[in-house]
Amino acid sequence: MATVTKTIGTSSRDYSTISAWEADLDNTGVYDTGDDAVGECYADGTFTDILNINGGATSGLSSITLRAAEGQKHAGTPGVGVKISSSPGSTQNLILCSSICKIIIEDIEIGNMTMNSGGQTSIFKIASSNTPTTVIQRMIIHDVDWPSGNGGGFILRADSDVDFQNSFIYANENDSNAMYGVYPASGGTSECYNLTIFKLKGATATYGIYNNGSLVEVKNCISFIDTTGAGSPKDFVPAGEDWDYNISGDDTADDGTAGTNSFINQTDSNVLVSTTTGSEDLHILLTSNAVKNGINLTNTPAGVLWDIDGRPRPSTRWDIGADQISFAASALERKLKLSYMNSLSLGDNSLASF
């Protein structure tokens, strides 16, 4: 049993596309039973893959990880790291997770694209056949459009176990149907931790996190959906005993029986660094109620400790949302880092963790 890491990109990497790497997961000449397969992406260019991660059974893999390589991560800022921007055409899902192996996807930006116009379509779909827990973390998912004629749009639809954590989701719109941020369905256990959702908009209905399952836990999440859409837009539907320490723009973070540590009827500009269209920044303000009002989840599930910037959260009270305020990282420091990253032609964000 070993960790087998392969590079993905167009500059002398092992594979030029993510799809080619995924197609090789059952190659017994590459992997042995019990191996952990890791695909490390490089920002040599924007990836245009549409993925069904369903390999690993023949080779007997223990886990499958798709991630940005060190020095190629977004560190909470779009446009500086590994990015997927694909138009799925007739395909229902951008990334379908349907393997019998544990799948981990992390540190990748997805955005500036149009989804399928027919049927229900998802950025991430966790199939019921994906029996181990899928982990999706430290993602930026933004500016995705669902065109007219679709049957409902989902950032994540889970029919099996999933941990979705420490991610930014913003400026995604459905032109003709309902828009869902996270939609845990009836199968499996869903844990949504430290997510920041902003400016989702549907033509018929809009929901930040919609509980359609029975085993759903939502903690340390921020939701400010676009309330100008039709229907009755809601940040959280419904809340429950495992929904707490959240922030909503409406009153749904606290349903009256649970969520008593949550903040309701908040103003997005008082919580987030920038709510300006086209220059959104979902890091939290030092003066906001998000600071030190979350619950410490230690490192359960694994990976939740690391915020959207790749910084570890403290041993004391956590912040609410994907970002953890670093008092060592001042506003000036962030501006300098962003300026440096934007000056690099290949998105080398080597200062991401300074």
JSON list of N, CA and C in Angstrom, two decimals, residues 80-151:
[
{"chain": "A", "resi": 80, "resn": "VAL", "atom": "N", "xyz": [-6.09, 32.82, -9.31]},
{"chain": "A", "resi": 80, "resn": "VAL", "atom": "CA", "xyz": [-4.65, 32.71, -9.07]},
{"chain": "A", "resi": 80, "resn": "VAL", "atom": "C", "xyz": [-4.17, 31.27, -8.93]},
{"chain": "A", "resi": 81, "resn": "GLY", "atom": "N", "xyz": [-5.07, 30.31, -8.98]},
{"chain": "A", "resi": 81, "resn": "GLY", "atom": "CA", "xyz": [-4.68, 28.91, -8.80]},
{"chain": "A", "resi": 81, "resn": "GLY", "atom": "C", "xyz": [-5.31, 28.01, -9.84]},
{"chain": "A", "resi": 82, "resn": "VAL", "atom": "N", "xyz": [-5.42, 26.74, -9.52]},
{"chain": "A", "resi": 82, "resn": "VAL", "atom": "CA", "xyz": [-6.00, 25.74, -10.43]},
{"chain": "A", "resi": 82, "resn": "VAL", "atom": "C", "xyz": [-7.49, 26.02, -10.60]},
{"chain": "A", "resi": 83, "resn": "LYS", "atom": "N", "xyz": [-7.95, 25.99, -11.85]},
{"chain": "A", "resi": 83, "resn": "LYS", "atom": "CA", "xyz": [-9.34, 26.32, -12.14]},
{"chain": "A", "resi": 83, "resn": "LYS", "atom": "C", "xyz": [-9.92, 25.35, -13.16]},
{"chain": "A", "resi": 84, "resn": "ILE", "atom": "N", "xyz": [-11.18, 24.96, -12.92]},
{"chain": "A", "resi": 84, "resn": "ILE", "atom": "CA", "xyz": [-11.97, 24.20, -13.89]},
{"chain": "A", "resi": 84, "resn": "ILE", "atom": "C", "xyz": [-13.07, 25.11, -14.40]},
{"chain": "A", "resi": 85, "resn": "SER", "atom": "N", "xyz": [-13.17, 25.25, -15.70]},
{"chain": "A", "resi": 85, "resn": "SER", "atom": "CA", "xyz": [-14.24, 26.05, -16.31]},
{"chain": "A", "resi": 85, "resn": "SER", "atom": "C", "xyz": [-14.73, 25.29, -17.54]},
{"chain": "A", "resi": 86, "resn": "SER", "atom": "N", "xyz": [-15.81, 24.54, -17.36]},
{"chain": "A", "resi": 86, "resn": "SER", "atom": "CA", "xyz": [-16.31, 23.66, -18.41]},
{"chain": "A", "resi": 86, "resn": "SER", "atom": "C", "xyz": [-17.79, 23.90, -18.62]},
{"chain": "A", "resi": 87, "resn": "SER", "atom": "N", "xyz": [-18.25, 23.77, -19.84]},
{"chain": "A", "resi": 87, "resn": "SER", "atom": "CA", "xyz": [-19.68, 23.79, -20.13]},
{"chain": "A", "resi": 87, "resn": "SER", "atom": "C", "xyz": [-20.10, 22.37, -20.44]},
{"chain": "A", "resi": 88, "resn": "PRO", "atom": "N", "xyz": [-20.85, 21.74, -19.52]},
{"chain": "A", "resi": 88, "resn": "PRO", "atom": "CA", "xyz": [-21.13, 20.30, -19.66]},
{"chain": "A", "resi": 88, "resn": "PRO", "atom": "C", "xyz": [-21.93, 19.88, -20.87]},
{"chain": "A", "resi": 89, "resn": "GLY", "atom": "N", "xyz": [-22.54, 20.83, -21.60]},
{"chain": "A", "resi": 89, "resn": "GLY", "atom": "CA", "xyz": [-23.31, 20.45, -22.78]},
{"chain": "A", "resi": 89, "resn": "GLY", "atom": "C", "xyz": [-24.50, 19.58, -22.39]},
{"chain": "A", "resi": 90, "resn": "SER", "atom": "N", "xyz": [-24.54, 18.35, -22.89]},
{"chain": "A", "resi": 90, "resn": "SER", "atom": "CA", "xyz": [-25.66, 17.46, -22.59]},
{"chain": "A", "resi": 90, "resn": "SER", "atom": "C", "xyz": [-25.47, 16.67, -21.30]},
{"chain": "A", "resi": 91, "resn": "THR", "atom": "N", "xyz": [-24.30, 16.82, -20.66]},
{"chain": "A", "resi": 91, "resn": "THR", "atom": "CA", "xyz": [-24.01, 16.08, -19.43]},
{"chain": "A", "resi": 91, "resn": "THR", "atom": "C", "xyz": [-24.69, 16.75, -18.24]},
{"chain": "A", "resi": 92, "resn": "GLN", "atom": "N", "xyz": [-25.29, 15.94, -17.37]},
{"chain": "A", "resi": 92, "resn": "GLN", "atom": "CA", "xyz": [-26.07, 16.48, -16.26]},
{"chain": "A", "resi": 92, "resn": "GLN", "atom": "C", "xyz": [-25.21, 17.04, -15.14]},
{"chain": "A", "resi": 93, "resn": "ASN", "atom": "N", "xyz": [-24.02, 16.51, -14.94]},
{"chain": "A", "resi": 93, "resn": "ASN", "atom": "CA", "xyz": [-23.19, 16.91, -13.81]},
{"chain": "A", "resi": 93, "resn": "ASN", "atom": "C", "xyz": [-21.79, 17.27, -14.27]},
{"chain": "A", "resi": 94, "resn": "LEU", "atom": "N", "xyz": [-21.22, 18.31, -13.67]},
{"chain": "A", "resi": 94, "resn": "LEU", "atom": "CA", "xyz": [-19.84, 18.65, -13.99]},
{"chain": "A", "resi": 94, "resn": "LEU", "atom": "C", "xyz": [-18.90, 17.61, -13.38]},
{"chain": "A", "resi": 95, "resn": "ILE", "atom": "N", "xyz": [-19.10, 17.29, -12.10]},
{"chain": "A", "resi": 95, "resn": "ILE", "atom": "CA", "xyz": [-18.28, 16.28, -11.43]},
{"chain": "A", "resi": 95, "resn": "ILE", "atom": "C", "xyz": [-19.21, 15.29, -10.73]},
{"chain": "A", "resi": 96, "resn": "LEU", "atom": "N", "xyz": [-19.27, 14.09, -11.25]},
{"chain": "A", "resi": 96, "resn": "LEU", "atom": "CA", "xyz": [-20.07, 13.01, -10.65]},
{"chain": "A", "resi": 96, "resn": "LEU", "atom": "C", "xyz": [-19.14, 12.10, -9.87]},
{"chain": "A", "resi": 97, "resn": "CYS", "atom": "N", "xyz": [-19.41, 11.91, -8.60]},
{"chain": "A", "resi": 97, "resn": "CYS", "atom": "CA", "xyz": [-18.63, 11.01, -7.76]},
{"chain": "A", "resi": 97, "resn": "CYS", "atom": "C", "xyz": [-19.41, 9.72, -7.59]},
{"chain": "A", "resi": 98, "resn": "SER", "atom": "N", "xyz": [-18.94, 8.65, -8.21]},
{"chain": "A", "resi": 98, "resn": "SER", "atom": "CA", "xyz": [-19.69, 7.39, -8.21]},
{"chain": "A", "resi": 98, "resn": "SER", "atom": "C", "xyz": [-18.79, 6.18, -8.00]},
{"chain": "A", "resi": 99, "resn": "SER", "atom": "N", "xyz": [-17.62, 6.39, -7.41]},
{"chain": "A", "resi": 99, "resn": "SER", "atom": "CA", "xyz": [-16.68, 5.30, -7.16]},
{"chain": "A", "resi": 99, "resn": "SER", "atom": "C", "xyz": [-17.04, 4.56, -5.87]},
{"chain": "A", "resi": 100, "resn": "ILE", "atom": "N", "xyz": [-16.53, 3.36, -5.73]},
{"chain": "A", "resi": 100, "resn": "ILE", "atom": "CA", "xyz": [-16.68, 2.65, -4.46]},
{"chain": "A", "resi": 100, "resn": "ILE", "atom": "C", "xyz": [-15.56, 3.05, -3.49]},
{"chain": "A", "resi": 101, "resn": "CYS", "atom": "N", "xyz": [-14.66, 3.92, -3.94]},
{"chain": "A", "resi": 101, "resn": "CYS", "atom": "CA", "xyz": [-13.54, 4.38, -3.11]},
{"chain": "A", "resi": 101, "resn": "CYS", "atom": "C", "xyz": [-13.87, 5.73, -2.47]},
{"chain": "A", "resi": 102, "resn": "LYS", "atom": "N", "xyz": [-13.19, 6.04, -1.41]},
{"chain": "A", "resi": 102, "resn": "LYS", "atom": "CA", "xyz": [-13.29, 7.37, -0.80]},
{"chain": "A", "resi": 102, "resn": "LYS", "atom": "C", "xyz": [-12.73, 8.39, -1.77]},
{"chain": "A", "resi": 103, "resn": "ILE", "atom": "N", "xyz": [-13.45, 9.49, -1.97]},
{"chain": "A", "resi": 103, "resn": "ILE", "atom": "CA", "xyz": [-13.02, 10.54, -2.88]},
{"chain": "A", "resi": 103, "resn": "ILE", "atom": "C", "xyz": [-12.82, 11.83, -2.10]},
{"chain": "A", "resi": 104, "resn": "ILE", "atom": "N", "xyz": [-11.71, 12.53, -2.37]},
{"chain": "A", "resi": 104, "resn": "ILE", "atom": "CA", "xyz": [-11.42, 13.83, -1.77]},
{"chain": "A", "resi": 104, "resn": "ILE", "atom": "C", "xyz": [-11.10, 14.80, -2.90]},
{"chain": "A", "resi": 105, "resn": "ILE", "atom": "N", "xyz": [-11.79, 15.95, -2.90]},
{"chain": "A", "resi": 105, "resn": "ILE", "atom": "CA", "xyz": [-11.53, 17.00, -3.90]},
{"chain": "A", "resi": 105, "resn": "ILE", "atom": "C", "xyz": [-11.28, 18.29, -3.14]},
{"chain": "A", "resi": 106, "resn": "GLU", "atom": "N", "xyz": [-10.16, 18.97, -3.42]},
{"chain": "A", "resi": 106, "resn": "GLU", "atom": "CA", "xyz": [-9.81, 20.12, -2.59]},
{"chain": "A", "resi": 106, "resn": "GLU", "atom": "C", "xyz": [-8.95, 21.15, -3.31]},
{"chain": "A", "resi": 107, "resn": "ASP", "atom": "N", "xyz": [-9.11, 22.41, -2.85]},
{"chain": "A", "resi": 107, "resn": "ASP", "atom": "CA", "xyz": [-8.24, 23.52, -3.25]},
{"chain": "A", "resi": 107, "resn": "ASP", "atom": "C", "xyz": [-8.32, 23.88, -4.73]},
{"chain": "A", "resi": 108, "resn": "ILE", "atom": "N", "xyz": [-9.51, 23.76, -5.33]},
{"chain": "A", "resi": 108, "resn": "ILE", "atom": "CA", "xyz": [-9.69, 24.04, -6.75]},
{"chain": "A", "resi": 108, "resn": "ILE", "atom": "C", "xyz": [-10.80, 25.08, -6.92]},
{"chain": "A", "resi": 109, "resn": "GLU", "atom": "N", "xyz": [-10.62, 25.97, -7.88]},
{"chain": "A", "resi": 109, "resn": "GLU", "atom": "CA", "xyz": [-11.64, 26.94, -8.25]},
{"chain": "A", "resi": 109, "resn": "GLU", "atom": "C", "xyz": [-12.46, 26.39, -9.40]},
{"chain": "A", "resi": 110, "resn": "ILE", "atom": "N", "xyz": [-13.78, 26.57, -9.35]},
{"chain": "A", "resi": 110, "resn": "ILE", "atom": "CA", "xyz": [-14.69, 26.19, -10.44]},
{"chain": "A", "resi": 110, "resn": "ILE", "atom": "C", "xyz": [-15.55, 27.40, -10.76]},
{"chain": "A", "resi": 111, "resn": "GLY", "atom": "N", "xyz": [-15.59, 27.82, -12.02]},
{"chain": "A", "resi": 111, "resn": "GLY", "atom": "CA", "xyz": [-16.43, 28.98, -12.30]},
{"chain": "A", "resi": 111, "resn": "GLY", "atom": "C", "xyz": [-16.38, 29.52, -13.70]},
{"chain": "A", "resi": 112, "resn": "ASN", "atom": "N", "xyz": [-17.19, 30.59, -13.92]},
{"chain": "A", "resi": 112, "resn": "ASN", "atom": "CA", "xyz": [-17.29, 31.28, -15.19]},
{"chain": "A", "resi": 112, "resn": "ASN", "atom": "C", "xyz": [-17.67, 30.33, -16.31]},
{"chain": "A", "resi": 113, "resn": "MET", "atom": "N", "xyz": [-18.85, 29.70, -16.17]},
{"chain": "A", "resi": 113, "resn": "MET", "atom": "CA", "xyz": [-19.27, 28.72, -17.16]},
{"chain": "A", "resi": 113, "resn": "MET", "atom": "C", "xyz": [-20.79, 28.57, -17.13]},
{"chain": "A", "resi": 114, "resn": "THR", "atom": "N", "xyz": [-21.31, 27.83, -18.12]},
{"chain": "A", "resi": 114, "resn": "THR", "atom": "CA", "xyz": [-22.74, 27.59, -18.27]},
{"chain": "A", "resi": 114, "resn": "THR", "atom": "C", "xyz": [-23.02, 26.11, -18.15]},
{"chain": "A", "resi": 115, "resn": "MET", "atom": "N", "xyz": [-24.04, 25.75, -17.37]},
{"chain": "A", "resi": 115, "resn": "MET", "atom": "CA", "xyz": [-24.41, 24.36, -17.17]},
{"chain": "A", "resi": 115, "resn": "MET", "atom": "C", "xyz": [-25.38, 23.88, -18.26]},
{"chain": "A", "resi": 116, "resn": "ASN", "atom": "N", "xyz": [-25.75, 22.62, -18.18]},
{"chain": "A", "resi": 116, "resn": "ASN", "atom": "CA", "xyz": [-26.67, 22.00, -19.11]},
{"chain": "A", "resi": 116, "resn": "ASN", "atom": "C", "xyz": [-28.07, 22.62, -18.98]},
{"chain": "A", "resi": 117, "resn": "SER", "atom": "N", "xyz": [-28.77, 22.75, -20.11]},
{"chain": "A", "resi": 117, "resn": "SER", "atom": "CA", "xyz": [-30.10, 23.36, -20.09]},
{"chain": "A", "resi": 117, "resn": "SER", "atom": "C", "xyz": [-31.21, 22.35, -19.85]},
{"chain": "A", "resi": 118, "resn": "GLY", "atom": "N", "xyz": [-30.91, 21.06, -19.83]},
{"chain": "A", "resi": 118, "resn": "GLY", "atom": "CA", "xyz": [-31.96, 20.05, -19.69]},
{"chain": "A", "resi": 118, "resn": "GLY", "atom": "C", "xyz": [-31.84, 19.27, -18.39]},
{"chain": "A", "resi": 119, "resn": "GLY", "atom": "N", "xyz": [-32.95, 19.07, -17.70]},
{"chain": "A", "resi": 119, "resn": "GLY", "atom": "CA", "xyz": [-32.97, 18.25, -16.50]},
{"chain": "A", "resi": 119, "resn": "GLY", "atom": "C", "xyz": [-32.32, 18.95, -15.31]},
{"chain": "A", "resi": 120, "resn": "GLN", "atom": "N", "xyz": [-32.20, 18.22, -14.21]},
{"chain": "A", "resi": 120, "resn": "GLN", "atom": "CA", "xyz": [-31.54, 18.74, -13.01]},
{"chain": "A", "resi": 120, "resn": "GLN", "atom": "C", "xyz": [-30.03, 18.58, -13.17]},
{"chain": "A", "resi": 121, "resn": "THR", "atom": "N", "xyz": [-29.31, 19.65, -12.96]},
{"chain": "A", "resi": 121, "resn": "THR", "atom": "CA", "xyz": [-27.87, 19.62, -13.20]},
{"chain": "A", "resi": 121, "resn": "THR", "atom": "C", "xyz": [-27.11, 20.14, -11.99]},
{"chain": "A", "resi": 122, "resn": "SER", "atom": "N", "xyz": [-25.95, 19.54, -11.74]},
{"chain": "A", "resi": 122, "resn": "SER", "atom": "CA", "xyz": [-25.17, 19.83, -10.54]},
{"chain": "A", "resi": 122, "resn": "SER", "atom": "C", "xyz": [-23.71, 20.08, -10.85]},
{"chain": "A", "resi": 123, "resn": "ILE", "atom": "N", "xyz": [-23.08, 20.95, -10.08]},
{"chain": "A", "resi": 123, "resn": "ILE", "atom": "CA", "xyz": [-21.62, 21.06, -10.12]},
{"chain": "A", "resi": 123, "resn": "ILE", "atom": "C", "xyz": [-21.02, 19.77, -9.56]},
{"chain": "A", "resi": 124, "resn": "PHE", "atom": "N", "xyz": [-21.47, 19.39, -8.36]},
{"chain": "A", "resi": 124, "resn": "PHE", "atom": "CA", "xyz": [-21.07, 18.11, -7.75]},
{"chain": "A", "resi": 124, "resn": "PHE", "atom": "C", "xyz": [-22.31, 17.26, -7.54]},
{"chain": "A", "resi": 125, "resn": "LYS", "atom": "N", "xyz": [-22.25, 16.02, -7.98]},
{"chain": "A", "resi": 125, "resn": "LYS", "atom": "CA", "xyz": [-23.31, 15.06, -7.68]},
{"chain": "A", "resi": 125, "resn": "LYS", "atom": "C", "xyz": [-22.65, 13.86, -7.01]},
{"chain": "A", "resi": 126, "resn": "ILE", "atom": "N", "xyz": [-23.08, 13.57, -5.77]},
{"chain": "A", "resi": 126, "resn": "ILE", "atom": "CA", "xyz": [-22.58, 12.41, -5.05]},
{"chain": "A", "resi": 126, "resn": "ILE", "atom": "C", "xyz": [-23.60, 11.30, -5.23]},
{"chain": "A", "resi": 127, "resn": "ALA", "atom": "N", "xyz": [-23.27, 10.32, -6.05]},
{"chain": "A", "resi": 127, "resn": "ALA", "atom": "CA", "xyz": [-24.20, 9.25, -6.38]},
{"chain": "A", "resi": 127, "resn": "ALA", "atom": "C", "xyz": [-24.41, 8.32, -5.21]},
{"chain": "A", "resi": 128, "resn": "SER", "atom": "N", "xyz": [-25.55, 7.66, -5.19]},
{"chain": "A", "resi": 128, "resn": "SER", "atom": "CA", "xyz": [-25.84, 6.71, -4.11]},
{"chain": "A", "resi": 128, "resn": "SER", "atom": "C", "xyz": [-24.88, 5.54, -4.11]},
{"chain": "A", "resi": 129, "resn": "SER", "atom": "N", "xyz": [-24.25, 5.27, -5.26]},
{"chain": "A", "resi": 129, "resn": "SER", "atom": "CA", "xyz": [-23.28, 4.17, -5.36]},
{"chain": "A", "resi": 129, "resn": "SER", "atom": "C", "xyz": [-21.95, 4.52, -4.72]},
{"chain": "A", "resi": 130, "resn": "ASN", "atom": "N", "xyz": [-21.72, 5.82, -4.42]},
{"chain": "A", "resi": 130, "resn": "ASN", "atom": "CA", "xyz": [-20.47, 6.25, -3.81]},
{"chain": "A", "resi": 130, "resn": "ASN", "atom": "C", "xyz": [-20.58, 6.06, -2.29]},
{"chain": "A", "resi": 131, "resn": "THR", "atom": "N", "xyz": [-20.36, 4.83, -1.84]},
{"chain": "A", "resi": 131, "resn": "THR", "atom": "CA", "xyz": [-20.66, 4.48, -0.45]},
{"chain": "A", "resi": 131, "resn": "THR", "atom": "C", "xyz": [-19.73, 5.07, 0.59]},
{"chain": "A", "resi": 132, "resn": "PRO", "atom": "N", "xyz": [-18.41, 5.19, 0.39]},
{"chain": "A", "resi": 132, "resn": "PRO", "atom": "CA", "xyz": [-17.60, 5.86, 1.42]},
{"chain": "A", "resi": 132, "resn": "PRO", "atom": "C", "xyz": [-17.91, 7.36, 1.40]},
{"chain": "A", "resi": 133, "resn": "THR", "atom": "N", "xyz": [-17.57, 8.04, 2.48]},
{"chain": "A", "resi": 133, "resn": "THR", "atom": "CA", "xyz": [-17.81, 9.48, 2.55]},
{"chain": "A", "resi": 133, "resn": "THR", "atom": "C", "xyz": [-16.94, 10.23, 1.55]},
{"chain": "A", "resi": 134, "resn": "THR", "atom": "N", "xyz": [-17.56, 11.08, 0.75]},
{"chain": "A", "resi": 134, "resn": "THR", "atom": "CA", "xyz": [-16.85, 11.98, -0.15]},
{"chain": "A", "resi": 134, "resn": "THR", "atom": "C", "xyz": [-16.54, 13.27, 0.60]},
{"chain": "A", "resi": 135, "resn": "VAL", "atom": "N", "xyz": [-15.32, 13.80, 0.43]},
{"chain": "A", "resi": 135, "resn": "VAL", "atom": "CA", "xyz": [-14.92, 15.03, 1.09]},
{"chain": "A", "resi": 135, "resn": "VAL", "atom": "C", "xyz": [-14.64, 16.08, 0.02]},
{"chain": "A", "resi": 136, "resn": "ILE", "atom": "N", "xyz": [-15.34, 17.22, 0.12]},
{"chain": "A", "resi": 136, "resn": "ILE", "atom": "CA", "xyz": [-15.11, 18.35, -0.79]},
{"chain": "A", "resi": 136, "resn": "ILE", "atom": "C", "xyz": [-14.78, 19.55, 0.07]},
{"chain": "A", "resi": 137, "resn": "GLN", "atom": "N", "xyz": [-13.59, 20.13, -0.12]},
{"chain": "A", "resi": 137, "resn": "GLN", "atom": "CA", "xyz": [-13.16, 21.17, 0.80]},
{"chain": "A", "resi": 137, "resn": "GLN", "atom": "C", "xyz": [-12.26, 22.20, 0.13]},
{"chain": "A", "resi": 138, "resn": "ARG", "atom": "N", "xyz": [-12.34, 23.40, 0.70]},
{"chain": "A", "resi": 138, "resn": "ARG", "atom": "CA", "xyz": [-11.53, 24.54, 0.24]},
{"chain": "A", "resi": 138, "resn": "ARG", "atom": "C", "xyz": [-11.72, 24.79, -1.26]},
{"chain": "A", "resi": 139, "resn": "MET", "atom": "N", "xyz": [-12.96, 24.82, -1.69]},
{"chain": "A", "resi": 139, "resn": "MET", "atom": "CA", "xyz": [-13.29, 25.10, -3.08]},
{"chain": "A", "resi": 139, "resn": "MET", "atom": "C", "xyz": [-13.81, 26.53, -3.21]},
{"chain": "A", "resi": 140, "resn": "ILE", "atom": "N", "xyz": [-13.61, 27.12, -4.38]},
{"chain": "A", "resi": 140, "resn": "ILE", "atom": "CA", "xyz": [-14.27, 28.37, -4.76]},
{"chain": "A", "resi": 140, "resn": "ILE", "atom": "C", "xyz": [-15.15, 28.04, -5.96]},
{"chain": "A", "resi": 141, "resn": "ILE", "atom": "N", "xyz": [-16.47, 28.24, -5.83]},
{"chain": "A", "resi": 141, "resn": "ILE", "atom": "CA", "xyz": [-17.42, 27.92, -6.89]},
{"chain": "A", "resi": 141, "resn": "ILE", "atom": "C", "xyz": [-18.24, 29.17, -7.17]},
{"chain": "A", "resi": 142, "resn": "HIS", "atom": "N", "xyz": [-18.07, 29.75, -8.35]},
{"chain": "A", "resi": 142, "resn": "HIS", "atom": "CA", "xyz": [-18.65, 31.07, -8.58]},
{"chain": "A", "resi": 142, "resn": "HIS", "atom": "C", "xyz": [-19.00, 31.31, -10.05]},
{"chain": "A", "resi": 143, "resn": "ASP", "atom": "N", "xyz": [-19.93, 32.23, -10.27]},
{"chain": "A", "resi": 143, "resn": "ASP", "atom": "CA", "xyz": [-20.29, 32.70, -11.60]},
{"chain": "A", "resi": 143, "resn": "ASP", "atom": "C", "xyz": [-20.60, 31.56, -12.56]},
{"chain": "A", "resi": 144, "resn": "VAL", "atom": "N", "xyz": [-21.49, 30.68, -12.09]},
{"chain": "A", "resi": 144, "resn": "VAL", "atom": "CA", "xyz": [-21.99, 29.58, -12.91]},
{"chain": "A", "resi": 144, "resn": "VAL", "atom": "C", "xyz": [-23.45, 29.89, -13.25]},
{"chain": "A", "resi": 145, "resn": "ASP", "atom": "N", "xyz": [-23.81, 29.75, -14.52]},
{"chain": "A", "resi": 145, "resn": "ASP", "atom": "CA", "xyz": [-25.16, 30.06, -14.98]},
{"chain": "A", "resi": 145, "resn": "ASP", "atom": "C", "xyz": [-25.87, 28.79, -15.42]},
{"chain": "A", "resi": 146, "resn": "TRP", "atom": "N", "xyz": [-27.11, 28.64, -14.96]},
{"chain": "A", "resi": 146, "resn": "TRP", "atom": "CA", "xyz": [-27.99, 27.58, -15.44]},
{"chain": "A", "resi": 146, "resn": "TRP", "atom": "C", "xyz": [-28.95, 28.20, -16.44]},
{"chain": "A", "resi": 147, "resn": "PRO", "atom": "N", "xyz": [-28.87, 27.86, -17.73]},
{"chain": "A", "resi": 147, "resn": "PRO", "atom": "CA", "xyz": [-29.67, 28.54, -18.75]},
{"chain": "A", "resi": 147, "resn": "PRO", "atom": "C", "xyz": [-31.13, 28.11, -18.72]},
{"chain": "A", "resi": 148, "resn": "SER", "atom": "N", "xyz": [-31.94, 28.76, -19.53]},
{"chain": "A", "resi": 148, "resn": "SER", "atom": "CA", "xyz": [-33.36, 28.45, -19.62]},
{"chain": "A", "resi": 148, "resn": "SER", "atom": "C", "xyz": [-33.57, 27.00, -20.04]},
{"chain": "A", "resi": 149, "resn": "GLY", "atom": "N", "xyz": [-34.59, 26.38, -19.45]},
{"chain": "A", "resi": 149, "resn": "GLY", "atom": "CA", "xyz": [-34.95, 25.02, -19.84]},
{"chain": "A", "resi": 149, "resn": "GLY", "atom": "C", "xyz": [-34.44, 23.94, -18.91]},
{"chain": "A", "resi": 150, "resn": "ASN", "atom": "N", "xyz": [-33.65, 24.31, -17.89]},
{"chain": "A", "resi": 150, "resn": "ASN", "atom": "CA", "xyz": [-33.12, 23.29, -16.99]},
{"chain": "A", "resi": 150, "resn": "ASN", "atom": "C", "xyz": [-34.17, 22.91, -15.96]},
{"chain": "A", "resi": 151, "resn": "GLY", "atom": "N", "xyz": [-33.92, 21.79, -15.28]},
{"chain": "A", "resi": 151, "resn": "GLY", "atom": "CA", "xyz": [-34.88, 21.28, -14.30]},
{"chain": "A", "resi": 151, "resn": "GLY", "atom": "C", "xyz": [-34.50, 21.56, -12.86]}
]
